Coordinates of N, CA and C in Angstrom, one line a residue:
X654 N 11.1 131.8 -71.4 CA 11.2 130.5 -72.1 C 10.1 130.4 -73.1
X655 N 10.5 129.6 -74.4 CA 9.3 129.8 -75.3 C 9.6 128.2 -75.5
X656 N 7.4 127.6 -75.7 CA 7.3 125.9 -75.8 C 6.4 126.2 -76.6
X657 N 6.2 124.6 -77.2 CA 4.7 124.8 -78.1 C 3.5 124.4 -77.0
X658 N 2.7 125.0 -77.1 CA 1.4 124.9 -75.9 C 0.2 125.1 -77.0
X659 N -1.2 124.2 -76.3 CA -2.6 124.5 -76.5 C -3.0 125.4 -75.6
X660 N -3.3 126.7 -76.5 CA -4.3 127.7 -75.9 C -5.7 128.0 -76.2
X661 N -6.3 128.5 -75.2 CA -7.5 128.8 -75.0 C -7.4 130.1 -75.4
X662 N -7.8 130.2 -76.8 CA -8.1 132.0 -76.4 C -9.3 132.9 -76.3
X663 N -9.5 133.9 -75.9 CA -10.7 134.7 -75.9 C -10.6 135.7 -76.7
X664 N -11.5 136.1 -77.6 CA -11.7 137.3 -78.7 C -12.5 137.7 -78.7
X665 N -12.3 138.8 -78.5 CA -13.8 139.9 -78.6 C -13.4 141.1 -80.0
X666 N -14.5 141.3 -80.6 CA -14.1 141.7 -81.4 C -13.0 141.9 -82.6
X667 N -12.4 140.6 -82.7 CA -11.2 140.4 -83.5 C -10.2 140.5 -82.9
X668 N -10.1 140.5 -81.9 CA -8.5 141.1 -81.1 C -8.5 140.0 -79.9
X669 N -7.0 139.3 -79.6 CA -6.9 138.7 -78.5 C -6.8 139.3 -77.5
X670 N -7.8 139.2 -76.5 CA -8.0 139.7 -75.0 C -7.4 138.4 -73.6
X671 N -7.5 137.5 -74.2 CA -7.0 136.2 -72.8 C -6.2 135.0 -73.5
X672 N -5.3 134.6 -73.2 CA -4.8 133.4 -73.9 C -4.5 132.6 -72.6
X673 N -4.8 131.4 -72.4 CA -4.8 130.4 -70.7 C -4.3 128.6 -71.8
X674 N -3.4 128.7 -70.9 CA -2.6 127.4 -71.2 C -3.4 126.3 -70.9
X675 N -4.2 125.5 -71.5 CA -4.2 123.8 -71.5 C -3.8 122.6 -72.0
X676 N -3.9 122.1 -71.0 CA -3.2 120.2 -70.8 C -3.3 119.8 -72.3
X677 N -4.8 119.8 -72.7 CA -4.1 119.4 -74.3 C -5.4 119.6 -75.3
X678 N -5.9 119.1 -76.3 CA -6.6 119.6 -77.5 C -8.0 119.6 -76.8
X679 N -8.0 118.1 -76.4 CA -9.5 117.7 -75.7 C -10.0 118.9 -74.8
X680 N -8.9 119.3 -73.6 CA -9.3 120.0 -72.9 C -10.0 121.2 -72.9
X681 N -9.0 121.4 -74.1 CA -9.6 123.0 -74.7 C -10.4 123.1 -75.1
X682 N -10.5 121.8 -76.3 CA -12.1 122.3 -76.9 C -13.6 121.9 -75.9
X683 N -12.9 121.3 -75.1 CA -14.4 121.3 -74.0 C -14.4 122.8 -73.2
X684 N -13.4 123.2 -72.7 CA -13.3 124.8 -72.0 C -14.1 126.0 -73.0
X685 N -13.7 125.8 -74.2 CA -14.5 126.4 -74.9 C -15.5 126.1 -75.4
X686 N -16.6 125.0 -75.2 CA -18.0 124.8 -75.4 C -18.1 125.4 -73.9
X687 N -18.4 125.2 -73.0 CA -18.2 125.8 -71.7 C -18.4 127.0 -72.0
X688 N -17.2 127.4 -71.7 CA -17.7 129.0 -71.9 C -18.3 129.9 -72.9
X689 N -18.5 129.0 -74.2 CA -19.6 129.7 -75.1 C -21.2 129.5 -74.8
X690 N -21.2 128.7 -73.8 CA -22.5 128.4 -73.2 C -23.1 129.4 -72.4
X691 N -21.8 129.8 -71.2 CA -21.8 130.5 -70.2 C -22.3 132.0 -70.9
X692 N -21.4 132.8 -71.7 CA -21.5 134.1 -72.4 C -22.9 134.2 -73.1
X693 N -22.8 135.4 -73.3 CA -24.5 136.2 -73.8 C -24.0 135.4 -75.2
X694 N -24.9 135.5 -76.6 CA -25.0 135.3 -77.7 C -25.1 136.9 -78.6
X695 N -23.9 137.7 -77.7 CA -24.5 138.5 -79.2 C -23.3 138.6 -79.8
X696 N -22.3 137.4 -80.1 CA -22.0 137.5 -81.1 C -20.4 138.5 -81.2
X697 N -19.8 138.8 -80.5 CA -18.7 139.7 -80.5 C -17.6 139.1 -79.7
X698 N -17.7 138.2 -78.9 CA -17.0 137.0 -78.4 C -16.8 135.7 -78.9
X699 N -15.9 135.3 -79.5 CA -15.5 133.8 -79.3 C -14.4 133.7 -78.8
X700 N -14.4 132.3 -79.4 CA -13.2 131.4 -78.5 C -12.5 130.3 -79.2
X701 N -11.4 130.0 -79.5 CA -11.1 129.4 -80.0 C -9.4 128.8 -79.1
X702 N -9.3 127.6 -79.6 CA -7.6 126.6 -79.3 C -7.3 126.4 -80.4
X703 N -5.9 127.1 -80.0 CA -4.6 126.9 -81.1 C -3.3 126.1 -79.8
X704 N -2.7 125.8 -80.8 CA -1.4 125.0 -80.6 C -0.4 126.1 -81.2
X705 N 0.1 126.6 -80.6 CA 1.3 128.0 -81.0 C 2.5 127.9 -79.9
X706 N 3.5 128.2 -80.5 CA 4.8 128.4 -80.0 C 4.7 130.2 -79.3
X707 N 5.0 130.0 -77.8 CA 4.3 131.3 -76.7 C 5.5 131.1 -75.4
X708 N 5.9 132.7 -75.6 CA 6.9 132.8 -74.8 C 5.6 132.9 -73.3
X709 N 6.9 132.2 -72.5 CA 6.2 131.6 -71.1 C 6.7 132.6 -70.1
X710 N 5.6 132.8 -68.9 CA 6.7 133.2 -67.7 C 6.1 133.0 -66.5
X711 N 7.0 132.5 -65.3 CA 6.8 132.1 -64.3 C 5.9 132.5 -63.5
X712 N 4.7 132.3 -62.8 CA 3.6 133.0 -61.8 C 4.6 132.9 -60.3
X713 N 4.5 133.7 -59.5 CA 4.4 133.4 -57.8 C 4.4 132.3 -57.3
X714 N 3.1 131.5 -57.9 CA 2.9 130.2 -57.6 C 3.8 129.0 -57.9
X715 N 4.3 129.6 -59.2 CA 4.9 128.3 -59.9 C 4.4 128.3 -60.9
X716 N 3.2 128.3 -61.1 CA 2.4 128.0 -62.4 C 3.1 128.2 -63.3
X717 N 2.5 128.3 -64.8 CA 3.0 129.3 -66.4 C 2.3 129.8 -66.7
X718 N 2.2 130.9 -67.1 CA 1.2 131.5 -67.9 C 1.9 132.2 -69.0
X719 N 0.9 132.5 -70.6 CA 1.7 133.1 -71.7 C 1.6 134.5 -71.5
X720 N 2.8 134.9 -71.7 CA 3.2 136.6 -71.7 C 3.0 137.2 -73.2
X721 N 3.2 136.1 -74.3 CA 3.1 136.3 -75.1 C 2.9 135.2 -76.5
X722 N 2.1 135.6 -77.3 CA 2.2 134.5 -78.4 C 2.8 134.7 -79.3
X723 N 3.6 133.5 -80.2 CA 4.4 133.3 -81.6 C 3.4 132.9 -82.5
X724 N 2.8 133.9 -83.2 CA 1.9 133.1 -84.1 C 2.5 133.2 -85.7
X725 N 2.4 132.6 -86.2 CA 3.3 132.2 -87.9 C 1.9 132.5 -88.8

């Protein structure tokens, strides 16, 4: 299934390594002051939220998580 969702993503080195679904803008951008706190400073990690259209797929649990992103 593909929705539009706020993601969290993690980049290391220019490349998407993690993308994690949140509730909504606010959320994210606090998750990522958070974890830029938490990480070393040298600089080869950030983080940033986008709002992108991301094919979805079901966890075990029920949850969602993105299998994949639609980025334009």
């Amino acid at each position: 299934m593909t929705e539009l969702v706020v993601a969290l993503l993690m980049i290391v080195h220019g490349e998407i390594k993690e993308a994690r679904i949140q509730p909504s803008m606010s959320e994210c951008l606090k998750g990522a002051r958070v974890a830029k706190r938490s990480t070393k400073k040298d600089g080869h990690v950030k983080y940033q939220c986008i709002r992108s259209m991301a094919e979805l797929e079901k966890n075990i649990d029920g949850s969602l998580s993105i299998k994949k992103l639609i980025l334009d």
